[in-house]
PDB file of N, CA and C in Angstrom:
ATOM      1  N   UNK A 245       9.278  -1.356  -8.444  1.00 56.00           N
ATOM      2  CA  UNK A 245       9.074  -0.091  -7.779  1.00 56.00           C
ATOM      3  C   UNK A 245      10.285   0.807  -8.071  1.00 56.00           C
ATOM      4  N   UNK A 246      10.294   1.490  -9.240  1.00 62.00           N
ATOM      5  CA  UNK A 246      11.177   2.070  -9.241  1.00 62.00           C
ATOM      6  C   UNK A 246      10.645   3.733  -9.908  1.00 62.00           C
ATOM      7  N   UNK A 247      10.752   4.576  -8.472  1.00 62.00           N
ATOM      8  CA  UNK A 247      10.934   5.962  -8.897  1.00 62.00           C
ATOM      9  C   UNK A 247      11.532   7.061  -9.896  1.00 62.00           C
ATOM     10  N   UNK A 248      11.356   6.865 -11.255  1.00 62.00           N
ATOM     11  CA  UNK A 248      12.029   7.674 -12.288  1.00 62.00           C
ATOM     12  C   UNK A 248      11.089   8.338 -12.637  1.00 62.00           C
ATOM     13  N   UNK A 249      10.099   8.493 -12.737  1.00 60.00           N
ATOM     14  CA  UNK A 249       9.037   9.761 -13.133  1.00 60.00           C
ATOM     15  C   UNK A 249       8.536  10.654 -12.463  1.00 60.00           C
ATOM     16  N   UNK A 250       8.573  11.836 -12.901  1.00 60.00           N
ATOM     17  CA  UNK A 250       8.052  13.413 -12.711  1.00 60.00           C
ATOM     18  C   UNK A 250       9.310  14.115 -11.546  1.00 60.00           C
ATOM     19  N   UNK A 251       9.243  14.084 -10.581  1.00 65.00           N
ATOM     20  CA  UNK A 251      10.328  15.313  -9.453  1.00 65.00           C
ATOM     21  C   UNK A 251      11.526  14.298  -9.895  1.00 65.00           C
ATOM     22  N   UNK A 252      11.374  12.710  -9.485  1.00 67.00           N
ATOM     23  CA  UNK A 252      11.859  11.719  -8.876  1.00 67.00           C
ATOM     24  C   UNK A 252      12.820  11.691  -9.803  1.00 67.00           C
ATOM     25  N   UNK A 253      13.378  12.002 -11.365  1.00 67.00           N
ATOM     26  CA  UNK A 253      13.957  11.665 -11.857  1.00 67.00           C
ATOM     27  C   UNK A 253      15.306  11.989 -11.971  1.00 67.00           C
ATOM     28  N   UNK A 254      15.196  13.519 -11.269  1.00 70.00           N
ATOM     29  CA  UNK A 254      16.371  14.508 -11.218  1.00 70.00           C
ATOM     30  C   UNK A 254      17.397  13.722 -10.113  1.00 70.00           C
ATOM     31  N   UNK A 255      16.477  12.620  -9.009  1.00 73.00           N
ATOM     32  CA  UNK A 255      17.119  12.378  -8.010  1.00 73.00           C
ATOM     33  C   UNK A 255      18.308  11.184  -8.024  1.00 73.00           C
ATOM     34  N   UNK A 256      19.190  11.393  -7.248  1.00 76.00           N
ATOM     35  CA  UNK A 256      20.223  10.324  -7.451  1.00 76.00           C
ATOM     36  C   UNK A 256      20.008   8.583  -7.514  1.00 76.00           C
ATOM     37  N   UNK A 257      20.745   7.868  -7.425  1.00 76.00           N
ATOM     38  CA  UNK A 257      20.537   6.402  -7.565  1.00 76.00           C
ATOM     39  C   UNK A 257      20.238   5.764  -6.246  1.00 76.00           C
ATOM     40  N   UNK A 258      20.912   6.373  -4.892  1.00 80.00           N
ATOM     41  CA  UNK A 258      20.356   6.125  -3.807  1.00 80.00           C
ATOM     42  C   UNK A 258      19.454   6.552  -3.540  1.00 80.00           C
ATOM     43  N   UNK A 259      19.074   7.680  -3.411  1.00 75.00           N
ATOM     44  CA  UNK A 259      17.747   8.613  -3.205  1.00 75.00           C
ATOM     45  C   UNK A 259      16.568   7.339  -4.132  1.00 75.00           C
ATOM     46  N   UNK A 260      16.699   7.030  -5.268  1.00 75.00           N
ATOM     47  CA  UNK A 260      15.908   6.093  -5.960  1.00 75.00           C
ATOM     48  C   UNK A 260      15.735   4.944  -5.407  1.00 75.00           C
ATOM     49  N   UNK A 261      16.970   4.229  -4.555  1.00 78.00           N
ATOM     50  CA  UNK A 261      16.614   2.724  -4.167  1.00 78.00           C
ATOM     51  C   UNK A 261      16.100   3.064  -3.077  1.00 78.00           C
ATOM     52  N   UNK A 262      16.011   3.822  -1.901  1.00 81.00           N
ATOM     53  CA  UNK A 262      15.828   4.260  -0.789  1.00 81.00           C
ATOM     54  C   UNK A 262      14.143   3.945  -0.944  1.00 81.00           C
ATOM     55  N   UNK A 263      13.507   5.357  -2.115  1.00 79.00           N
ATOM     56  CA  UNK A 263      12.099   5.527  -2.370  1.00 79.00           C
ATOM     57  C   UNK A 263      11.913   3.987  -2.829  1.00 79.00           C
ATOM     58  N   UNK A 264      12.571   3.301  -3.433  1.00 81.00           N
ATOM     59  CA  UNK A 264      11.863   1.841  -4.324  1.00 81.00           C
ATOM     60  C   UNK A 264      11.680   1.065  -2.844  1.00 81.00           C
ATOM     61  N   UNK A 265      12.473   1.021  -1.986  1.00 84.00           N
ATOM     62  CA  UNK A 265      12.468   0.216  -0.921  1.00 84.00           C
ATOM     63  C   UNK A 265      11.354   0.519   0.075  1.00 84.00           C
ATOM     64  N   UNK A 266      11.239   2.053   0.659  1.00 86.00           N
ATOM     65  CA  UNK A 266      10.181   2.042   0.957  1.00 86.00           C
ATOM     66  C   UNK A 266       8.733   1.840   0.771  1.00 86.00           C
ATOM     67  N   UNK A 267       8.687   2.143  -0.671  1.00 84.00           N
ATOM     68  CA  UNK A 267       7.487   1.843  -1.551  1.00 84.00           C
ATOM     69  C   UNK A 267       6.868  -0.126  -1.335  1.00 84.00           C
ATOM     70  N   UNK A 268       8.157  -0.676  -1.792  1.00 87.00           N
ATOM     71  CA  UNK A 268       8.370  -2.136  -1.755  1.00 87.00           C
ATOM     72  C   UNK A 268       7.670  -2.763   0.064  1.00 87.00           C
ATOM     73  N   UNK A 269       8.244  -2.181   0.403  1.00 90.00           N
ATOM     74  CA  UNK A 269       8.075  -2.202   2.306  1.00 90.00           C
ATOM     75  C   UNK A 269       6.701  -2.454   2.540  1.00 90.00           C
ATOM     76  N   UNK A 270       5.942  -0.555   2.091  1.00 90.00           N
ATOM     77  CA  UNK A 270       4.752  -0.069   2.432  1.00 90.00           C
ATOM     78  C   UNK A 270       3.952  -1.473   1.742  1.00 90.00           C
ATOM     79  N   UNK A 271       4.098  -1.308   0.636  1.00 89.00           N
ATOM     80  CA  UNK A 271       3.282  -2.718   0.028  1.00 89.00           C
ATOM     81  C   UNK A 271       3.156  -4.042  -0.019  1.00 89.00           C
ATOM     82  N   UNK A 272       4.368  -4.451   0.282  1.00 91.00           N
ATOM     83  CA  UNK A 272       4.202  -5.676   1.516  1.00 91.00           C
ATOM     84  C   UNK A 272       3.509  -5.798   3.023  1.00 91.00           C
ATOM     85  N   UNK A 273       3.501  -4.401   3.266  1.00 92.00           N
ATOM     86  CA  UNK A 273       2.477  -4.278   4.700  1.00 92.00           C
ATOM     87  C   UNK A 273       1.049  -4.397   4.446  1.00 92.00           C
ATOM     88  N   UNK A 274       0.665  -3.635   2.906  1.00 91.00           N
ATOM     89  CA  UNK A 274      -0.634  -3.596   3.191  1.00 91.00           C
ATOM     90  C   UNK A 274      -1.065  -4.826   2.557  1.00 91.00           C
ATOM     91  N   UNK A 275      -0.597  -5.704   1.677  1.00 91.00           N
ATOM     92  CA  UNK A 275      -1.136  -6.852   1.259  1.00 91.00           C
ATOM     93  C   UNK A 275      -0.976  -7.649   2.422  1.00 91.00           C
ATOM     94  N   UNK A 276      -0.183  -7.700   3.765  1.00 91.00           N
ATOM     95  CA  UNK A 276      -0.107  -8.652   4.607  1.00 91.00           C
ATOM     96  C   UNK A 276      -1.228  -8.457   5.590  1.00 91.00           C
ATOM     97  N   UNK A 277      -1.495  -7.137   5.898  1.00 90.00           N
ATOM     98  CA  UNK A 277      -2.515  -6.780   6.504  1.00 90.00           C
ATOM     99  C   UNK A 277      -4.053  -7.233   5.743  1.00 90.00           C
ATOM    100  N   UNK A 278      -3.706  -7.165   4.752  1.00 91.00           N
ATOM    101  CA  UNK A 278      -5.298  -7.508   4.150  1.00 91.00           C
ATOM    102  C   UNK A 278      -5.242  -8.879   4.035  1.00 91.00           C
ATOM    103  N   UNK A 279      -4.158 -10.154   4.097  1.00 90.00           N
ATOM    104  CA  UNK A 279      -4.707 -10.980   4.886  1.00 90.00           C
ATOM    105  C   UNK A 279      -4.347 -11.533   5.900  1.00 90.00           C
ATOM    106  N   UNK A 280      -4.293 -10.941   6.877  1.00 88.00           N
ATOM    107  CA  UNK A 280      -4.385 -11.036   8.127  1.00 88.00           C
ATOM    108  C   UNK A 280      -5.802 -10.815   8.380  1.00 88.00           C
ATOM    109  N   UNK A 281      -6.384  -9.506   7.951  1.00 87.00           N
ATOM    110  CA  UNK A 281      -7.738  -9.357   7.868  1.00 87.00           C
ATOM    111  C   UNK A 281      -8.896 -10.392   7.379  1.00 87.00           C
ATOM    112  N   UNK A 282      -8.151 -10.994   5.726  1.00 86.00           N
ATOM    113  CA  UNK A 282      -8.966 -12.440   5.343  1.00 86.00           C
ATOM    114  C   UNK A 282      -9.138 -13.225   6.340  1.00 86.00           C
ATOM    115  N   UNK A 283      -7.795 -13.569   6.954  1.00 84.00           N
ATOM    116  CA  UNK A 283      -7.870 -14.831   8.168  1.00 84.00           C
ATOM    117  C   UNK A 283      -9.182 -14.633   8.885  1.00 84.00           C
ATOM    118  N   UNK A 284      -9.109 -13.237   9.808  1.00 82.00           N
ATOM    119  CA  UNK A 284      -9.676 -12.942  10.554  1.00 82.00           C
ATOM    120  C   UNK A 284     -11.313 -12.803  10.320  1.00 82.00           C
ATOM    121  N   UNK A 285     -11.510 -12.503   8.698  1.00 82.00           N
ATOM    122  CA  UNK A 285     -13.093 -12.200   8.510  1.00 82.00           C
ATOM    123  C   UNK A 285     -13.323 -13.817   8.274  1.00 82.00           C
ATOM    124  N   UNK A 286     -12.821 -14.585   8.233  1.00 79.00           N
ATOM    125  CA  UNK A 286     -12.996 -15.499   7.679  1.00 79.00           C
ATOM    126  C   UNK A 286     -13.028 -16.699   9.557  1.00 79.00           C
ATOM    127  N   UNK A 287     -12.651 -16.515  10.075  1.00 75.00           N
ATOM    128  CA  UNK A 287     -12.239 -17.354  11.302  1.00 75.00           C
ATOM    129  C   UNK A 287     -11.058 -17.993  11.361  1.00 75.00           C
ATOM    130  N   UNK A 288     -10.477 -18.102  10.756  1.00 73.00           N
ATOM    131  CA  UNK A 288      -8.946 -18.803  10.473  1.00 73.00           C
ATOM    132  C   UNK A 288      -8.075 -18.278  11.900  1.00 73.00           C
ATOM    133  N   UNK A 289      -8.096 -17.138  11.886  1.00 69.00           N
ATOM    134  CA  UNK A 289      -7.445 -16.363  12.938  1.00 69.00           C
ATOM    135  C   UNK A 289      -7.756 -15.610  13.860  1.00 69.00           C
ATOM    136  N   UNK A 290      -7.310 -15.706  15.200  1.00 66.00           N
ATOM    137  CA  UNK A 290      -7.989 -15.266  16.416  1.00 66.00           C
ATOM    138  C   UNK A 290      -8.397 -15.867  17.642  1.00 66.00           C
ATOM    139  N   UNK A 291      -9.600 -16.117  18.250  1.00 67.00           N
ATOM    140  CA  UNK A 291     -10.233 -16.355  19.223  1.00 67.00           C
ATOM    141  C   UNK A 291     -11.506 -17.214  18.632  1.00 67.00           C
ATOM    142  N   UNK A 292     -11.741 -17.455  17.274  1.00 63.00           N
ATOM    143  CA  UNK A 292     -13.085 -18.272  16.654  1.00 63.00           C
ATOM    144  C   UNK A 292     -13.536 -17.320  15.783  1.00 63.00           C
ATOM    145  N   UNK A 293     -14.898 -17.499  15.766  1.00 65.00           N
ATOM    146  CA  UNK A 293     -15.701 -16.616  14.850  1.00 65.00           C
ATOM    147  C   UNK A 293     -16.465 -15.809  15.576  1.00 65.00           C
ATOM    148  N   UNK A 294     -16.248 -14.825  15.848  1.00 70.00           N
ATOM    149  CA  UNK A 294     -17.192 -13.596  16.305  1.00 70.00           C
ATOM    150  C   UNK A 294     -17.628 -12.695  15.417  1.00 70.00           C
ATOM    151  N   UNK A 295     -18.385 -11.963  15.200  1.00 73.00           N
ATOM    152  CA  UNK A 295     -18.903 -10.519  14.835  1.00 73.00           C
ATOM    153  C   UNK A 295     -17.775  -9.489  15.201  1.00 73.00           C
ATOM    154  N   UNK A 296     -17.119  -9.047  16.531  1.00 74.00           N
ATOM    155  CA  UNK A 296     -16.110  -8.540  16.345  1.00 74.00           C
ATOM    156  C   UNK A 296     -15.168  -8.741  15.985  1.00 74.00           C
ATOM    157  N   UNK A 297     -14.799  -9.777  15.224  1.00 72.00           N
ATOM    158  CA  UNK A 297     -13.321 -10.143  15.093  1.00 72.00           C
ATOM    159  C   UNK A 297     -13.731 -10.256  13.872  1.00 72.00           C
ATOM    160  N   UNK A 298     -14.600 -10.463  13.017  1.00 78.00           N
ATOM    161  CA  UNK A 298     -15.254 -10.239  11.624  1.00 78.00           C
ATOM    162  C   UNK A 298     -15.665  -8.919  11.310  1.00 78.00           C
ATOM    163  N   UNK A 299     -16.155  -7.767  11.789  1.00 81.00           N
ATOM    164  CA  UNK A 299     -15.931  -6.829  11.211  1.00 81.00           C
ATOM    165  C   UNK A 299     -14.400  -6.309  11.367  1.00 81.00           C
ATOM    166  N   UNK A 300     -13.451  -6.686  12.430  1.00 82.00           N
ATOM    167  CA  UNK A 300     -12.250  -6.311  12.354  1.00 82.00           C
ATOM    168  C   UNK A 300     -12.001  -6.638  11.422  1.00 82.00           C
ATOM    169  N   UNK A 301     -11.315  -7.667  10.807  1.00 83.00           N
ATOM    170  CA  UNK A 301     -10.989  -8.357   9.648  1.00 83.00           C
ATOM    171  C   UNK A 301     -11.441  -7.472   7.987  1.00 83.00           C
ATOM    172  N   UNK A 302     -12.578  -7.217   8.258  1.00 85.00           N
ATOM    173  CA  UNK A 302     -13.076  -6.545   7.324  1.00 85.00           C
ATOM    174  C   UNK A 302     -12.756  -4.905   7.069  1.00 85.00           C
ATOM    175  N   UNK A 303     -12.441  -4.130   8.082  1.00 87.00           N
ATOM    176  CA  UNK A 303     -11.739  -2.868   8.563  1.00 87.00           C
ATOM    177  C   UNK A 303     -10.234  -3.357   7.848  1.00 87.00           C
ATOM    178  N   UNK A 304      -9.898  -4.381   8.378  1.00 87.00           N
ATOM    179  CA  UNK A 304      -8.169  -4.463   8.280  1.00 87.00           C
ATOM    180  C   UNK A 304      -8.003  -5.011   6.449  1.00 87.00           C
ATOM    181  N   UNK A 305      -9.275  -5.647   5.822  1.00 89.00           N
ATOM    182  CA  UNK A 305      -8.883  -5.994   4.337  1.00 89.00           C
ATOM    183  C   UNK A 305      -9.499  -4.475   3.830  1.00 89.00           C
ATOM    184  N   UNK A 306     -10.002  -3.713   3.795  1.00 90.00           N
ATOM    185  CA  UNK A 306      -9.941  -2.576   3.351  1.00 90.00           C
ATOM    186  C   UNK A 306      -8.924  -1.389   3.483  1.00 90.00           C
ATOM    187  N   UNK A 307      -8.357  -1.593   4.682  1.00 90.00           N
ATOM    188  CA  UNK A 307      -7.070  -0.895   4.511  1.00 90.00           C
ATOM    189  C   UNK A 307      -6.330  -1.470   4.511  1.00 90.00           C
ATOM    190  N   UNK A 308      -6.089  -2.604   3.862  1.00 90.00           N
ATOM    191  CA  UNK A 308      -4.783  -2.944   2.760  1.00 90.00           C
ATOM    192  C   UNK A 308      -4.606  -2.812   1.704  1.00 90.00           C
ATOM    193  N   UNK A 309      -6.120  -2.736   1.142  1.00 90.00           N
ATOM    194  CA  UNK A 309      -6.667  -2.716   0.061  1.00 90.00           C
ATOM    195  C   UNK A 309      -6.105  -1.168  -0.541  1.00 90.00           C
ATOM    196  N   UNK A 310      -6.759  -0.468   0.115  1.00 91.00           N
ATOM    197  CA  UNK A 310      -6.641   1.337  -0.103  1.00 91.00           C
ATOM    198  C   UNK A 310      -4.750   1.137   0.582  1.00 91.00           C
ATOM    199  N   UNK A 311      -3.673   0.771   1.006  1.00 88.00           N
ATOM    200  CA  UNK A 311      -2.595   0.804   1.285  1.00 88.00           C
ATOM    201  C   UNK A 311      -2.075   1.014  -0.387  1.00 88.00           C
ATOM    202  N   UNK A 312      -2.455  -0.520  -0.611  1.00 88.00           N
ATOM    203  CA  UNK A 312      -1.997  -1.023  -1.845  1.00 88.00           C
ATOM    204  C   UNK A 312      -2.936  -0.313  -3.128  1.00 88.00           C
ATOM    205  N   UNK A 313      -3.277  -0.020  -2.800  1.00 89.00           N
ATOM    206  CA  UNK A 313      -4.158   0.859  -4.055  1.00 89.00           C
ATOM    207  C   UNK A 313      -3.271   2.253  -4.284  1.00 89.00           C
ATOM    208  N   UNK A 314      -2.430   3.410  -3.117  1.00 87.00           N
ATOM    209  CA  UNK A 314      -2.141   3.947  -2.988  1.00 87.00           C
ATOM    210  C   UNK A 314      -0.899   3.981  -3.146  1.00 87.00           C
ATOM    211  N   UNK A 315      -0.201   2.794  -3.318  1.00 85.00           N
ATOM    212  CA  UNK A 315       1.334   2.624  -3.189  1.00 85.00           C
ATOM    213  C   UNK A 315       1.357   2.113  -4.799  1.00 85.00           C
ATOM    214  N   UNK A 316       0.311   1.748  -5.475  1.00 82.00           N
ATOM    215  CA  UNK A 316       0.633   1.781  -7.182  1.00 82.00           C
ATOM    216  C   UNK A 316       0.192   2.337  -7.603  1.00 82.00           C
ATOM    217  N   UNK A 317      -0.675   3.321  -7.610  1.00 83.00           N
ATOM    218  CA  UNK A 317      -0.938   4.800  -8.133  1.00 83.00           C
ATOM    219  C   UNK A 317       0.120   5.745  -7.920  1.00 83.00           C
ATOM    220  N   UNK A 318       0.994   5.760  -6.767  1.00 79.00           N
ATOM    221  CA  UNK A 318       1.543   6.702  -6.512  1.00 79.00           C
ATOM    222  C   UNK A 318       2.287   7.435  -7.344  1.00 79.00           C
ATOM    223  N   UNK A 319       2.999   7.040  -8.459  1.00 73.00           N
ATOM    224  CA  UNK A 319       3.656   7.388  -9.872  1.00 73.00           C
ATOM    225  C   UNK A 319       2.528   8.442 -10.561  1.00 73.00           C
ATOM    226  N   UNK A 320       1.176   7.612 -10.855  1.00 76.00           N
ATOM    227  CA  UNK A 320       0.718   8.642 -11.777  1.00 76.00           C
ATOM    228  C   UNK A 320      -0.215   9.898 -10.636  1.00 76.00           C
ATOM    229  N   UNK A 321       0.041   9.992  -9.203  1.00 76.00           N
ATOM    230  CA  UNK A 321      -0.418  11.314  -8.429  1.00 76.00           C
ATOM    231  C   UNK A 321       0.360  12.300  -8.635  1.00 76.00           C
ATOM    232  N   UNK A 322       2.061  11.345  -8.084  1.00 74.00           N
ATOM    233  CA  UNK A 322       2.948  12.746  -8.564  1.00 74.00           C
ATOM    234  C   UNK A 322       3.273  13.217  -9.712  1.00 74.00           C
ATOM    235  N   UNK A 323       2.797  12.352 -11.006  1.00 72.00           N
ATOM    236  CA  UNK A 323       2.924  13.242 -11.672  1.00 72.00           C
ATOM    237  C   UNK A 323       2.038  13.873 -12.493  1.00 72.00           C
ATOM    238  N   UNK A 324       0.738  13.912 -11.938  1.00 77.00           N
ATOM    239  CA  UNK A 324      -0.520  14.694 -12.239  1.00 77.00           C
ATOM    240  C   UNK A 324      -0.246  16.132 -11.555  1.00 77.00           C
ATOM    241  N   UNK A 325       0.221  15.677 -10.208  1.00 76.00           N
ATOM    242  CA  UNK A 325       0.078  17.322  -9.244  1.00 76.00           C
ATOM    243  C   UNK A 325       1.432  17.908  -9.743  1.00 76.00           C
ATOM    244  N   UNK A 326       2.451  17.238 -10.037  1.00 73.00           N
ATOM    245  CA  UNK A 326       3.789  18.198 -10.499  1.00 73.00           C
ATOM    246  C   UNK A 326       3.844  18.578 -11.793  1.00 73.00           C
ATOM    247  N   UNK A 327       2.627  17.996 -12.402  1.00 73.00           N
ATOM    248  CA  UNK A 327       2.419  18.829 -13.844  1.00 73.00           C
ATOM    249  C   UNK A 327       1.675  20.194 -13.896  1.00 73.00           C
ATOM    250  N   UNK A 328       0.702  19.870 -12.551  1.00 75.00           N
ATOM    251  CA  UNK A 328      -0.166  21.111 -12.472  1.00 75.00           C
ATOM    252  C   UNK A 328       0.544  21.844 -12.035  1.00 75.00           C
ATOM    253  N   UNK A 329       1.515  21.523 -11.143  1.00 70.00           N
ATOM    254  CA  UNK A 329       2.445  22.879 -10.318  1.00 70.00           C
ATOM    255  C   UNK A 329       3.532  23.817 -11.219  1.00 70.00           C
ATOM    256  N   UNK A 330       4.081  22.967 -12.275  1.00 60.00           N
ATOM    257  CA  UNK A 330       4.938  23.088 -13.240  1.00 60.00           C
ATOM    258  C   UNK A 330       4.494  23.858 -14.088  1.00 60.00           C
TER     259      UNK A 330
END
């Protein structure tokens, strides 16, 4: 995770580990969340197997999914929109 392309490059070496760390962070959350969510669609985790605790699970692996989908794209957004702005 390292921020050197498009705005990001002008920026200093802290400013860079700062963004790599948060990036690093965010994406460890959402892969943990999506399985936490597996556990949960699955029965592993919780109260048993319910219908609510299975569509939870299923809510919570989709937004880890789209977390992490969003946190490694993020390179080529900014520098699609800072080309258009540029």
């Amino acid at each position: 995770m390292k921020p050197d392309w498009g705005p990001f490059s002008t920026l200093g070496n802290t400013a860079k580990v700062i963004l790599g760390v948060i990036a690093a962070v965010v994406l460890a959350a959402g892969v943990g969340a999506f399985l936490v969510g597996l556990g949960k669609s699955k029965g592993w985790v919780g109260e048993g197997h319910s219908t609510m605790d299975s569509s939870r699970g299923k809510g919570m692996m989709v937004g880890g999914l789209v977390c992490v989908f969003l946190v490694a794209s993020l390179g080529t957004l900014v520098t699609i929109t800072y080309g258009m702005g540029v």
